[in-house]
N, CA and C of each residue as an Amber inpcrd file, in Angstrom:
protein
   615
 -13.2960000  17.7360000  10.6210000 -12.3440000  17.2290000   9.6130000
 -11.7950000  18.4040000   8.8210000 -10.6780000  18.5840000   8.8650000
  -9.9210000  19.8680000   8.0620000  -9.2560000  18.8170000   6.6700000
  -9.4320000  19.7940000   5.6240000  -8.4110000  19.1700000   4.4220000
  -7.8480000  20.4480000   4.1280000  -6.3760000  19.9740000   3.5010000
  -5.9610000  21.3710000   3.3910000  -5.4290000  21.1820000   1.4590000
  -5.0200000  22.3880000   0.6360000  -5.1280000  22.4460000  -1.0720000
  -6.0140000  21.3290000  -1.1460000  -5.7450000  21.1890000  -2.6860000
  -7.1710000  20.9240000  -3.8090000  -7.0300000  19.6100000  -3.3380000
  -8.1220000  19.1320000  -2.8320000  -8.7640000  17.4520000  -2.1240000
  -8.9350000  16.6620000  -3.3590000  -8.9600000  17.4470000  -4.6980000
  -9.6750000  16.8090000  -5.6230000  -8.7020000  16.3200000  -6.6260000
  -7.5550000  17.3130000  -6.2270000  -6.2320000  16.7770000  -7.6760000
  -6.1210000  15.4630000  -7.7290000  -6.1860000  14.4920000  -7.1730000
  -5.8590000  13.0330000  -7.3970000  -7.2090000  13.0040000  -8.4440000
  -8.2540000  13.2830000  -8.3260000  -9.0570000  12.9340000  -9.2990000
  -8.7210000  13.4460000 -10.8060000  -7.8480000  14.2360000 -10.6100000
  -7.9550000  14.5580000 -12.5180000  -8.0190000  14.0970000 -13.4830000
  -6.9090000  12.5580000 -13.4920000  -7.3680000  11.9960000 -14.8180000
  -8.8100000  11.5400000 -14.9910000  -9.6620000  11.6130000 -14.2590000
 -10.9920000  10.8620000 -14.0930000 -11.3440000  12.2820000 -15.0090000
 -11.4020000  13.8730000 -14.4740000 -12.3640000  15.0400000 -14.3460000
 -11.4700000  14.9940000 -16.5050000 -10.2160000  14.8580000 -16.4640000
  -9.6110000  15.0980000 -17.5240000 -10.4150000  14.2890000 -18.8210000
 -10.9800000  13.0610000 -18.1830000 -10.8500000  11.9540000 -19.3480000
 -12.9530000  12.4610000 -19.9080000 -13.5410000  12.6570000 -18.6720000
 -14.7680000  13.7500000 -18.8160000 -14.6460000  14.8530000 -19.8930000
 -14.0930000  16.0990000 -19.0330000 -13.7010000  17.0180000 -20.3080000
 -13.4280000  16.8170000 -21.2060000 -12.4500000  15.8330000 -22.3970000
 -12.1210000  15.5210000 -22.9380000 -13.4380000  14.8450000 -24.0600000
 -14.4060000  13.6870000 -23.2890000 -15.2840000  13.3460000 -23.8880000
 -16.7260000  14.6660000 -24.1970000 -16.4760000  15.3120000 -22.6960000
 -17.6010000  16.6610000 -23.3790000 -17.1510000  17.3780000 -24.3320000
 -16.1300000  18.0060000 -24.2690000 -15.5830000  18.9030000 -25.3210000
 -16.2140000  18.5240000 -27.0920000 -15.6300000  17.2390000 -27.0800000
 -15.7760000  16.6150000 -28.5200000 -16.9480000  16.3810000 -28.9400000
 -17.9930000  16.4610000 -27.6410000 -19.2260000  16.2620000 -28.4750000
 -20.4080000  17.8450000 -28.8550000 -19.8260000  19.0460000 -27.8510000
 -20.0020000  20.3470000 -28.2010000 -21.6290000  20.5100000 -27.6620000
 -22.0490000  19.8910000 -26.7180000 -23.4230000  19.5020000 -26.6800000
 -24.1640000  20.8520000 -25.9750000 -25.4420000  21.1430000 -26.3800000
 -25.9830000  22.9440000 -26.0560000 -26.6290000  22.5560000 -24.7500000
 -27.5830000  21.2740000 -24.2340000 -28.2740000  20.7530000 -23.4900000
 -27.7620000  20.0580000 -22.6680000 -27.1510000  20.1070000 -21.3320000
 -26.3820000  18.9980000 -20.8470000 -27.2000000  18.6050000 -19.3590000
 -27.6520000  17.6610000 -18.8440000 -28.3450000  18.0890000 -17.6930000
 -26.9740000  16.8460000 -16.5390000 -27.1930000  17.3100000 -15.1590000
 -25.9350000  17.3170000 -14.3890000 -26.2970000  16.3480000 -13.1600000
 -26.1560000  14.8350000 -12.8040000 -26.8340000  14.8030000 -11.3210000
 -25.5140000  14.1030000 -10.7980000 -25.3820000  14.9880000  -9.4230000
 -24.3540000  15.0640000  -8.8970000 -24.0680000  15.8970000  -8.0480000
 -22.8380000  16.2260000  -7.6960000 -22.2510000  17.4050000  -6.8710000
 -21.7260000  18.2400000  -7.9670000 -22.4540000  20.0890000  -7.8020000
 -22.2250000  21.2540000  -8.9310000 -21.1330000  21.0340000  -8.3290000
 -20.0970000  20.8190000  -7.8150000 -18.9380000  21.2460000  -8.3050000
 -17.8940000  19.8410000  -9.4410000 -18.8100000  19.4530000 -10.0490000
 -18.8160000  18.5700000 -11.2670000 -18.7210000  19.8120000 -12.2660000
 -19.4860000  20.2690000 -12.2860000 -19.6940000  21.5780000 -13.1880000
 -18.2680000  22.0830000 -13.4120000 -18.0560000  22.3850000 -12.4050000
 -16.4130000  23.4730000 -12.0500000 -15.5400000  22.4310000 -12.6380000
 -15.4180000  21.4080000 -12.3640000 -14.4150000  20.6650000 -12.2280000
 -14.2420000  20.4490000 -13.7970000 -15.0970000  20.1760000 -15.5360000
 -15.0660000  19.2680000 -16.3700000 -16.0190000  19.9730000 -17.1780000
 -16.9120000  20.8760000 -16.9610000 -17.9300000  21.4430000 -18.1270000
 -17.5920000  23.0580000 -18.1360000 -16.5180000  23.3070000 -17.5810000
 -16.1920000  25.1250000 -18.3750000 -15.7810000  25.8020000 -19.8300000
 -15.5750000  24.4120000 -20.1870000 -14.6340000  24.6010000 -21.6460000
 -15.6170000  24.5390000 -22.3730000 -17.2580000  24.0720000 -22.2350000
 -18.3260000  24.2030000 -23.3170000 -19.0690000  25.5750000 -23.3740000
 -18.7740000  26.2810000 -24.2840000 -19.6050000  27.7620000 -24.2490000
 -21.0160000  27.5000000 -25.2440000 -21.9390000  28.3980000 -24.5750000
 -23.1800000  28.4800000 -25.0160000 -24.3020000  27.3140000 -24.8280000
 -23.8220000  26.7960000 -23.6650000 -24.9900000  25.5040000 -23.4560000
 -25.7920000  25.7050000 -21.9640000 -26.7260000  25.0400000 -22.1820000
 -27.4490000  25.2430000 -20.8410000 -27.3550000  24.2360000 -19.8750000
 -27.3360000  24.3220000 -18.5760000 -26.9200000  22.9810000 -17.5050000
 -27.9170000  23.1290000 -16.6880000 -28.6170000  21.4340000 -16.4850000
 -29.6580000  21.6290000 -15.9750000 -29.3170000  20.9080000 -14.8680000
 -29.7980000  20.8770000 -12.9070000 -28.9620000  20.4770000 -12.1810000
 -30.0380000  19.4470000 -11.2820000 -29.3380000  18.2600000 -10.9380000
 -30.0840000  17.2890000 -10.3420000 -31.4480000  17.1520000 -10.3250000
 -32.2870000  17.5570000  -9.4570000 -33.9210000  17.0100000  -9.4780000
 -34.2760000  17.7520000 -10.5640000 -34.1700000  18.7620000 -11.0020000
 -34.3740000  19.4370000 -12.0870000 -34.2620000  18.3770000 -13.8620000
 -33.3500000  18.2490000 -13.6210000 -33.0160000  16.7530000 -14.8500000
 -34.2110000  15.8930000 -14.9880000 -34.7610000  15.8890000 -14.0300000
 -35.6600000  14.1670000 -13.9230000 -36.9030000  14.7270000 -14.8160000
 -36.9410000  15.5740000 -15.1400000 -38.3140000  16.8780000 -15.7000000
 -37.7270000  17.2140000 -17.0990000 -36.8760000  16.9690000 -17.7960000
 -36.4070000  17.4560000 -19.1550000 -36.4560000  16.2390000 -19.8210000
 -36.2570000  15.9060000 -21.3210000 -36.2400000  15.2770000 -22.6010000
 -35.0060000  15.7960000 -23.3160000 -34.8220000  15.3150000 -24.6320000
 -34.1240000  16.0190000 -25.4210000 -32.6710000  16.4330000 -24.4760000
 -32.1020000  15.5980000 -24.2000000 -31.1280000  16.2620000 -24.1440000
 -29.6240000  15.8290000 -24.3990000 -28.7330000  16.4610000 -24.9650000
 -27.8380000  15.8890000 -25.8340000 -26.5780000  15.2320000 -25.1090000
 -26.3840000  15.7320000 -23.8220000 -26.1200000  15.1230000 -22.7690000
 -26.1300000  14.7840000 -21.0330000 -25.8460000  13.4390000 -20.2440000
 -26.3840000  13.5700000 -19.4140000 -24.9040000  13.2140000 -19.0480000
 -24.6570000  13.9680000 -17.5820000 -23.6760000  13.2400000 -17.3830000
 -23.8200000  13.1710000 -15.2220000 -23.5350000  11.7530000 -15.1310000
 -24.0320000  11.4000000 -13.9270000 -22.4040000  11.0290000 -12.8980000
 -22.3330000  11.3810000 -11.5870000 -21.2630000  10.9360000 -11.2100000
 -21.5160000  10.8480000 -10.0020000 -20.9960000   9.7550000  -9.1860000
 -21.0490000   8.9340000  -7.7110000 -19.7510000   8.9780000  -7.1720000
 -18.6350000   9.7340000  -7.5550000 -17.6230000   9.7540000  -6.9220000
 -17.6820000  11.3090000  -6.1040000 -17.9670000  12.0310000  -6.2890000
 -17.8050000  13.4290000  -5.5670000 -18.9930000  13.5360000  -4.7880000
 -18.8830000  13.3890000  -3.3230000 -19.9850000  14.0700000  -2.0540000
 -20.8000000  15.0970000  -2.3240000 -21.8590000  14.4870000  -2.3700000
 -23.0010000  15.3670000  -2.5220000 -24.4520000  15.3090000  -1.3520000
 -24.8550000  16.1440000  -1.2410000 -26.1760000  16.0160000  -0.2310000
 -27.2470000  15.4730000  -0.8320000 -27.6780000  15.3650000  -2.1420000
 -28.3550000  15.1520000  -3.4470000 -27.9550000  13.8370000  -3.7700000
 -28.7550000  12.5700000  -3.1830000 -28.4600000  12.0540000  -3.6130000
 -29.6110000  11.4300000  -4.5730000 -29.8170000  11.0370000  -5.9490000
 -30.7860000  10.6420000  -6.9430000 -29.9320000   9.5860000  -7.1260000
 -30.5000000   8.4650000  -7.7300000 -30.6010000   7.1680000  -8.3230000
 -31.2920000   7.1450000  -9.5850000 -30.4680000   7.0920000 -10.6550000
 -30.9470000   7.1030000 -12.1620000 -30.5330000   5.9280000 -12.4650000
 -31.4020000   5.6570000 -13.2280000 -30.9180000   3.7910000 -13.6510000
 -31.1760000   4.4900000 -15.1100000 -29.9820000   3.2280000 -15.9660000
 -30.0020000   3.4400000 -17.5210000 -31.2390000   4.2140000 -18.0440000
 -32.5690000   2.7360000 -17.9940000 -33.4900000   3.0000000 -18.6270000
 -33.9090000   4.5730000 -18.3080000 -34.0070000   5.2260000 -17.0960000
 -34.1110000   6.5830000 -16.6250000 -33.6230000   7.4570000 -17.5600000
 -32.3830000   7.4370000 -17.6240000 -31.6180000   7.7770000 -18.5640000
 -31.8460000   8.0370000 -20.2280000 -32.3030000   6.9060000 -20.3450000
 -32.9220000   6.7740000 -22.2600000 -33.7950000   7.7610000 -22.1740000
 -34.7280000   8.0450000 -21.2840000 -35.6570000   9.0360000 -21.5110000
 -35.6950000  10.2500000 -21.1810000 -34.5160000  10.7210000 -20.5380000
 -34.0130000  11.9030000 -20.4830000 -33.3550000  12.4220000 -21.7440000
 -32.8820000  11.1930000 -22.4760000 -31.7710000  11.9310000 -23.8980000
 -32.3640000  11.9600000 -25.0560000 -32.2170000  12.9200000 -25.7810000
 -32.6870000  12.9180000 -27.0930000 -32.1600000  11.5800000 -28.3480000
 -32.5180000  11.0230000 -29.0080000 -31.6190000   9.9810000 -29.7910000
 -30.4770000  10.2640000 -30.4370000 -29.0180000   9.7620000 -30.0310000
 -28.1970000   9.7420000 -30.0680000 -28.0920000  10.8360000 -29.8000000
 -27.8340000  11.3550000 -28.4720000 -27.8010000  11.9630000 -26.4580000
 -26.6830000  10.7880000 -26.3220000 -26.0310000  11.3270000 -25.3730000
 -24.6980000  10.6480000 -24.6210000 -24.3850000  10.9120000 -23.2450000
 -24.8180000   9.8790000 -22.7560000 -24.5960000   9.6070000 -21.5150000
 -22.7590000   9.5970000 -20.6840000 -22.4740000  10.0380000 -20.0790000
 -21.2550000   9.8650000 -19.2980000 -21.7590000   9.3890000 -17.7130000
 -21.0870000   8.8550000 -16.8930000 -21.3010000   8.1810000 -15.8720000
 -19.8990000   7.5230000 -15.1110000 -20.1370000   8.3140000 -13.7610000
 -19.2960000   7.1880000 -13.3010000 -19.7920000   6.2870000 -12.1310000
 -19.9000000   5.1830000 -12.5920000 -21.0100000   4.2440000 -11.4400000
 -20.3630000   3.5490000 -10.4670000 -20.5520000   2.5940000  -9.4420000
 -19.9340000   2.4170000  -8.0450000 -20.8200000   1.1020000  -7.9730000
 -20.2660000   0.0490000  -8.8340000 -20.3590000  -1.2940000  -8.4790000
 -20.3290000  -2.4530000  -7.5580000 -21.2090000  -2.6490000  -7.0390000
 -20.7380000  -3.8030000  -5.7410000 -20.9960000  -5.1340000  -6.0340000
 -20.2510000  -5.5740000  -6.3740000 -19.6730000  -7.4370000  -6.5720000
 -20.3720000  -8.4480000  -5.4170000 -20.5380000  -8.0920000  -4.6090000
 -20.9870000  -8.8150000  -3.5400000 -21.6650000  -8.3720000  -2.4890000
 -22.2530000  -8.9130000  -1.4820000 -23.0070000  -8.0770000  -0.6500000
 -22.2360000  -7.7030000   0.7040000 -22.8610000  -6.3320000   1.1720000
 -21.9270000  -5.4870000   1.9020000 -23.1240000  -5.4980000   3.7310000
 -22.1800000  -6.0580000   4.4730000 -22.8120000  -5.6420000   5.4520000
 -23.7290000  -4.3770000   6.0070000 -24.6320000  -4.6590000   6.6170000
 -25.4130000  -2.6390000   6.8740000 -24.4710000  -2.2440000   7.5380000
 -23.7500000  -2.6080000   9.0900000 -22.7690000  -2.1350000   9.6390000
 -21.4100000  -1.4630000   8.9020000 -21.0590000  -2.2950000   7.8710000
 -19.6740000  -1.9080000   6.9520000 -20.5330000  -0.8590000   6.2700000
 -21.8970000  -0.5920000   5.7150000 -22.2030000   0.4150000   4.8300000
 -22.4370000   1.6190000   5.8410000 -22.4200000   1.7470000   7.0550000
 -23.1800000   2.8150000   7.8740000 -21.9710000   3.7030000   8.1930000
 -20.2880000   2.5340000   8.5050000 -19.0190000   3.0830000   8.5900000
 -18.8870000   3.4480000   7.3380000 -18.7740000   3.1180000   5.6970000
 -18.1480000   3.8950000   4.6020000 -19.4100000   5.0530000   4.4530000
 -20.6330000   5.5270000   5.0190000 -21.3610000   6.5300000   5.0420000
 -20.7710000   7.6480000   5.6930000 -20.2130000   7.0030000   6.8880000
 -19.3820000   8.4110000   7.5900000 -18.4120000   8.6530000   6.8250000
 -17.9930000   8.5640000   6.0700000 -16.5220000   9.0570000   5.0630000
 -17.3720000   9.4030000   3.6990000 -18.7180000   9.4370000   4.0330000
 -19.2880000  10.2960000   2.3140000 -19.0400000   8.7500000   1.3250000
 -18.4470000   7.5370000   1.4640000 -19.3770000   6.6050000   0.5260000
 -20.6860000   6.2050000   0.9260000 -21.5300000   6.8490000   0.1070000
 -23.2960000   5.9210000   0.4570000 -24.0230000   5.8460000  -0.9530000
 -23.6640000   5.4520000  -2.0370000 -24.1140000   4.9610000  -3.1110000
 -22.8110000   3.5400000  -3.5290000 -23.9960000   2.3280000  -3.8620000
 -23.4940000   1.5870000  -4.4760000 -24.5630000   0.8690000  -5.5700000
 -24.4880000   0.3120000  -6.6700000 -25.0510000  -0.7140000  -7.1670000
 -24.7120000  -1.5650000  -7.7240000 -26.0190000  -3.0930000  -7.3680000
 -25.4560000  -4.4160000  -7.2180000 -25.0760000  -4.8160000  -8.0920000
 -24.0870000  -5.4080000  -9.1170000 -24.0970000  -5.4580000 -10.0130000
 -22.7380000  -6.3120000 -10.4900000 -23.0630000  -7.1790000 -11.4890000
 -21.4930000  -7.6110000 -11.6030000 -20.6060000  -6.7190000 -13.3520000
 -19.5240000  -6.3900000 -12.8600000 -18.8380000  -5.9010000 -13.7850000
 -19.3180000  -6.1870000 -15.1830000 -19.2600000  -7.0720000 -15.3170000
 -19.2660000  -7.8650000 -16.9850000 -20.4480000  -7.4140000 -17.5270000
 -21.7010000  -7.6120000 -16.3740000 -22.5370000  -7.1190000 -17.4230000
 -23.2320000  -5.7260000 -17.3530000 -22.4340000  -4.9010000 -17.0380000
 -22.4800000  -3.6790000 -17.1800000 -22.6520000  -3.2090000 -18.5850000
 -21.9170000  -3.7500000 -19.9290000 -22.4380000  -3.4950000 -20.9540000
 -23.6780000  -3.8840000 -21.6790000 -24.0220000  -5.1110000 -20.9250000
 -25.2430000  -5.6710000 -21.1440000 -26.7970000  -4.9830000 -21.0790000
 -26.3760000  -4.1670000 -19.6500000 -27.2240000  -3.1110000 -19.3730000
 -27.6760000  -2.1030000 -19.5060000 -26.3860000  -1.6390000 -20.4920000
 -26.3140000  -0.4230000 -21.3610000 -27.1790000  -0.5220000 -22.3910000
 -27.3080000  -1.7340000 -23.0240000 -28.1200000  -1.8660000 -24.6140000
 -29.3550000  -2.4490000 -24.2270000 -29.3780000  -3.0470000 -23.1070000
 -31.0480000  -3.1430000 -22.3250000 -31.4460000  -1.7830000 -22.3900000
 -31.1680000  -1.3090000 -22.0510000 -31.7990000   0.3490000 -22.1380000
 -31.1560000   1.5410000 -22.9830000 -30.8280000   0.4880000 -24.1680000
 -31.1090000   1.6590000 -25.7380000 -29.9740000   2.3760000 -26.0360000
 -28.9230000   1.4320000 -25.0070000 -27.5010000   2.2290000 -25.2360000
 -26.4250000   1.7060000 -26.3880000 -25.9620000   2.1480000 -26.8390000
 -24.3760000   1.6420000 -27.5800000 -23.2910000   2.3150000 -26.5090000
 -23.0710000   0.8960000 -26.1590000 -21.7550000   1.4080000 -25.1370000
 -20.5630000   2.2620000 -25.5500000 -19.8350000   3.1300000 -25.6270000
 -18.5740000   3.3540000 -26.7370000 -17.7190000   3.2280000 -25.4840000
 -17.9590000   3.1120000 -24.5330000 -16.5520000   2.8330000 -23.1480000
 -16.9150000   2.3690000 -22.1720000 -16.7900000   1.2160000 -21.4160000
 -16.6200000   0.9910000 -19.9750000 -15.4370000   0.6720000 -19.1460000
 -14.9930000   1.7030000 -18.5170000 -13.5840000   1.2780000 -18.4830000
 -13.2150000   1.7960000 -16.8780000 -13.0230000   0.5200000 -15.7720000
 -12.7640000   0.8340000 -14.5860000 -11.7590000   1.5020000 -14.2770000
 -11.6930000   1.9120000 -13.3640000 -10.9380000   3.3950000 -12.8530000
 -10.6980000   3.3900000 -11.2940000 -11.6430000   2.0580000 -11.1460000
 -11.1570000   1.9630000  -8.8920000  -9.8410000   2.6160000  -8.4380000
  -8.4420000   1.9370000  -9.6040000  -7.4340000   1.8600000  -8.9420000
  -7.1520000   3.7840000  -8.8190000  -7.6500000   4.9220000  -9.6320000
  -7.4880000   6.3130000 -10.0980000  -8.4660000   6.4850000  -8.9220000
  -9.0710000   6.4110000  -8.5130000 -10.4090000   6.8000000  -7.8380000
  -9.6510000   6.4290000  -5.8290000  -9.0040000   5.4110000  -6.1760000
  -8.7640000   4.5040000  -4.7280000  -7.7620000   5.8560000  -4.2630000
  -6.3340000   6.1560000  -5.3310000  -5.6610000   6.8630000  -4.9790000
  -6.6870000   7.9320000  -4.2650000  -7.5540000   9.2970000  -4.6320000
  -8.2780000  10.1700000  -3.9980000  -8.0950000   9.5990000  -2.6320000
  -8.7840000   8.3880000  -2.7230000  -8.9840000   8.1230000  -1.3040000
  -8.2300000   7.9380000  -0.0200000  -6.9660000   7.1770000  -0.7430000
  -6.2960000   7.4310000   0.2680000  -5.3020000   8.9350000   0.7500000
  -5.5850000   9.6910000  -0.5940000  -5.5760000  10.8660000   0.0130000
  -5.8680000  11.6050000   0.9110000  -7.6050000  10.7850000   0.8030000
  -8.2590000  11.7240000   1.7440000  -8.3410000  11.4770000   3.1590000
  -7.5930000  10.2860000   3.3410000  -7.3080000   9.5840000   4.1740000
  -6.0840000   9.9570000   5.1300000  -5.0450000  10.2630000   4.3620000
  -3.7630000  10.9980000   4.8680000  -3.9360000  11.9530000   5.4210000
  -4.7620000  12.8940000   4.8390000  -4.9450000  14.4590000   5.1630000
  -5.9200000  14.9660000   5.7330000  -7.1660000  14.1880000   5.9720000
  -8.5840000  14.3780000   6.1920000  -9.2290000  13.1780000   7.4610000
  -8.4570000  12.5850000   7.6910000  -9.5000000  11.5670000   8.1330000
  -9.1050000  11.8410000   9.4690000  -9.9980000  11.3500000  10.4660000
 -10.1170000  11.9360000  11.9910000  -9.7430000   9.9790000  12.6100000
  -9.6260000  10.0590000  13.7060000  -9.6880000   8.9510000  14.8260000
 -10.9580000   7.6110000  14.5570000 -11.8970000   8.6590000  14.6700000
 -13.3940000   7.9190000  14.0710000 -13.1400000   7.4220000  12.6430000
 -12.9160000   8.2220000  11.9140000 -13.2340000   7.8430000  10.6800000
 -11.7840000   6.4790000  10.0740000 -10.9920000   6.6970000  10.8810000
 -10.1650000   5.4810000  10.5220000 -10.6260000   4.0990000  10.3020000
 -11.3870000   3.5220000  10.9500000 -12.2610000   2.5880000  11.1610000
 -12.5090000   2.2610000   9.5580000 -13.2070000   3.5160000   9.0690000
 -14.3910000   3.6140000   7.8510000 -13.1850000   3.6350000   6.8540000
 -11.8460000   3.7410000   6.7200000 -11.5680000   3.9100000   5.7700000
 -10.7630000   2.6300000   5.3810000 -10.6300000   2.0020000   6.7790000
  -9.9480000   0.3410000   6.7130000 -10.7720000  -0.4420000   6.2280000
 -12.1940000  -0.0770000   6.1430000 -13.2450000  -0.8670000   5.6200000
 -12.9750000  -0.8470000   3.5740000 -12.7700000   0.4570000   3.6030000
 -12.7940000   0.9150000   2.1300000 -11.4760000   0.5440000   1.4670000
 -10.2750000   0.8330000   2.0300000  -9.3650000   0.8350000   1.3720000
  -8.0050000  -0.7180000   1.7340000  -8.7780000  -1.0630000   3.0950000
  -7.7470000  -2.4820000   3.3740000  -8.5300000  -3.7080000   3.2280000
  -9.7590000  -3.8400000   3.7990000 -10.9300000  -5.1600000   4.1460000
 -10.4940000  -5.8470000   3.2210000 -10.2240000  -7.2390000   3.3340000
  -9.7520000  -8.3130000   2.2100000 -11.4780000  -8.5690000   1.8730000
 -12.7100000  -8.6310000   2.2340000 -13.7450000  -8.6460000   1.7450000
 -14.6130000  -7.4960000   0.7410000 -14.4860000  -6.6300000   1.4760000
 -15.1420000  -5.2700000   1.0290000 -14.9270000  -3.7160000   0.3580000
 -13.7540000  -4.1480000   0.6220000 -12.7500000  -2.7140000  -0.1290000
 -12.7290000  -2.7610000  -1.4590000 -12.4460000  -1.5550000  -2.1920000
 -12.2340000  -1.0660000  -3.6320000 -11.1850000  -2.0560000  -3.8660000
 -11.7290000  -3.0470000  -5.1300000 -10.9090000  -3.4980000  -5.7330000
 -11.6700000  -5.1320000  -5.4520000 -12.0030000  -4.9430000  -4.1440000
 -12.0630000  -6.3030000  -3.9870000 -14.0130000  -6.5700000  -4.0530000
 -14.4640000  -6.2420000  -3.3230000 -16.3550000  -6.2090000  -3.7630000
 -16.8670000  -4.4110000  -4.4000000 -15.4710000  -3.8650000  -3.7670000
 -16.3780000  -2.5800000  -4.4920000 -15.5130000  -2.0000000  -5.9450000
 -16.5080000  -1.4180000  -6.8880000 -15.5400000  -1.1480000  -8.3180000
 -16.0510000   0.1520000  -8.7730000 -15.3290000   1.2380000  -8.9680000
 -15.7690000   2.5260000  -9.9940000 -15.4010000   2.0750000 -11.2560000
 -16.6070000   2.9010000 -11.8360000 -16.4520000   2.3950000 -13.4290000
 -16.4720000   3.5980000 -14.1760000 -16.1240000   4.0910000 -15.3250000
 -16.2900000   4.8240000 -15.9750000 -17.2940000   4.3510000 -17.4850000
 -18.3160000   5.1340000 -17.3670000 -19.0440000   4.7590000 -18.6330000
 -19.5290000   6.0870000 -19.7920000 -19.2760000   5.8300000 -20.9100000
 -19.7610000   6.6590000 -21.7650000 -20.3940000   5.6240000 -22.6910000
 -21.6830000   6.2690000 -23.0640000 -22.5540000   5.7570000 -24.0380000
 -23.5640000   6.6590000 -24.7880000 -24.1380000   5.9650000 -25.8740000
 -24.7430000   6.6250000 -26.9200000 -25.9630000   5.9390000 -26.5200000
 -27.4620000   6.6450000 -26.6630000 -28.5450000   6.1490000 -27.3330000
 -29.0990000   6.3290000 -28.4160000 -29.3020000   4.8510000 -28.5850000
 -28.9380000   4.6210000 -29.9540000 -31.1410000   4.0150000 -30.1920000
 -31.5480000   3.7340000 -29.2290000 -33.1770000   3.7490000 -29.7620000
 -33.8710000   4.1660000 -28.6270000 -35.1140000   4.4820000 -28.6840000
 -35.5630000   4.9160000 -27.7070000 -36.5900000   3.9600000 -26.6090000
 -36.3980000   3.9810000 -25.9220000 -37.2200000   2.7320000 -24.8810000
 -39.2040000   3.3460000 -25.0260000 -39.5990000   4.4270000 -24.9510000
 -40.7020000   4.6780000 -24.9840000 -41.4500000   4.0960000 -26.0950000
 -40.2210000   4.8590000 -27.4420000 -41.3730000   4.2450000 -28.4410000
 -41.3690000   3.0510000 -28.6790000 -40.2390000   2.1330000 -28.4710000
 -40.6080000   0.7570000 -28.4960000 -41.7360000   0.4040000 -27.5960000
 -41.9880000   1.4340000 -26.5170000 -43.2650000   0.3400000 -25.7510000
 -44.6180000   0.6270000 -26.5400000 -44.9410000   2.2850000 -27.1250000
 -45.8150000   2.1190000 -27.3610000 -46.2730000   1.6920000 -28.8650000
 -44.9500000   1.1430000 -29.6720000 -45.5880000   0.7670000 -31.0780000
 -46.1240000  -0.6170000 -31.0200000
């Protein structure tokens, strides 16, 4: 598969609307799970902080931010759930996230074709109560705000310029399937949140 210039420019307002929320919060501690070139893409503009990178994260506290993302291919793949999360951040720590919702259930066959095109994270989950889940695990939501349709464009980018014979298949699954495609069972979300109490010490008081 050849791609040719930046594969990633369709993503900017996503990497833009990131930067934008790191910048403002100036944070020294940020830990990263994802693909480092998240790093490149949205955390250059913070000077003097330390970045701590995927499995490495799961081993720190205190930290003022976490920021998690499921849209950029990575070999690394970790599964952090909220509550995970609360106990990685220091109180009022801010989470960023962009999560990959599935509305309904997805065949193994349809998931094994969007694997060959680099989708292989989803979770089950219905939209709505995505904020619900946030304050289950100690969050104050300050944004959830879907982004499929910003995210879909990439794709069919990558689709135009990148995709092989084989992989056509995988991308009719993703981007046309009246069942299973973005938009229709599958959803990117954008989340930023605050923790706002801590899940530990509520268990042990």
């Amino acid at each position: 598969m050849t791609c040719h210039g930046d594969e990633y420019a369709a993503l900017s307002p996503v990497f833009d609307r990131m930067k934008k929320d790191i910048v403002s919060m100036n944070p020294k501690r940020i830990g990263v799970v994802g693909s480092s070139l998240l790093v490149q893409k949205v955390v250059p503009d913070v000077n003097g902080c330390t970045i701590i990178l995927n499995e490495n994260v799961l081993n720190m506290s205190s930290l003022d931010l976490l920021l998690v993302d499921h849209i950029l291919p990575t070999d690394t793949c970790i599964e952090l759930t909220p509550k995970t999360a609360n106990k990685l951040l220091r109180l009022g720590g801010e989470l960023l996230t962009t999560d990959v919702l599935m509305t309904r259930s997805v065949p193994g066959n349809v998931r094994k074709s969007l694997a060959r095109i680099g989708f292989t994270y989803t979770r089950k989950s219905k939209s709505h109560y995505l904020v619900e889940e946030m304050v289950e695990a100690g969050f104050s939501c300050l944004r959830a705000e879907d982004i499929t349709d910003l995210v879909r464009n990439w794709w069919e980018q990558k689709r135009q310029v990148c995709s092989s014979p084989l992989e056509e298949s995988s991308y009719a699954y993703l981007l046309d399937d009246d069942r299973y495609s973005l938009g229709k069972a599958l959803f990117y979300f954008y989340v930023h949140a605050e923790k706002t109490y801590d899940l530990e010490e509520e268990l042990n008081s």
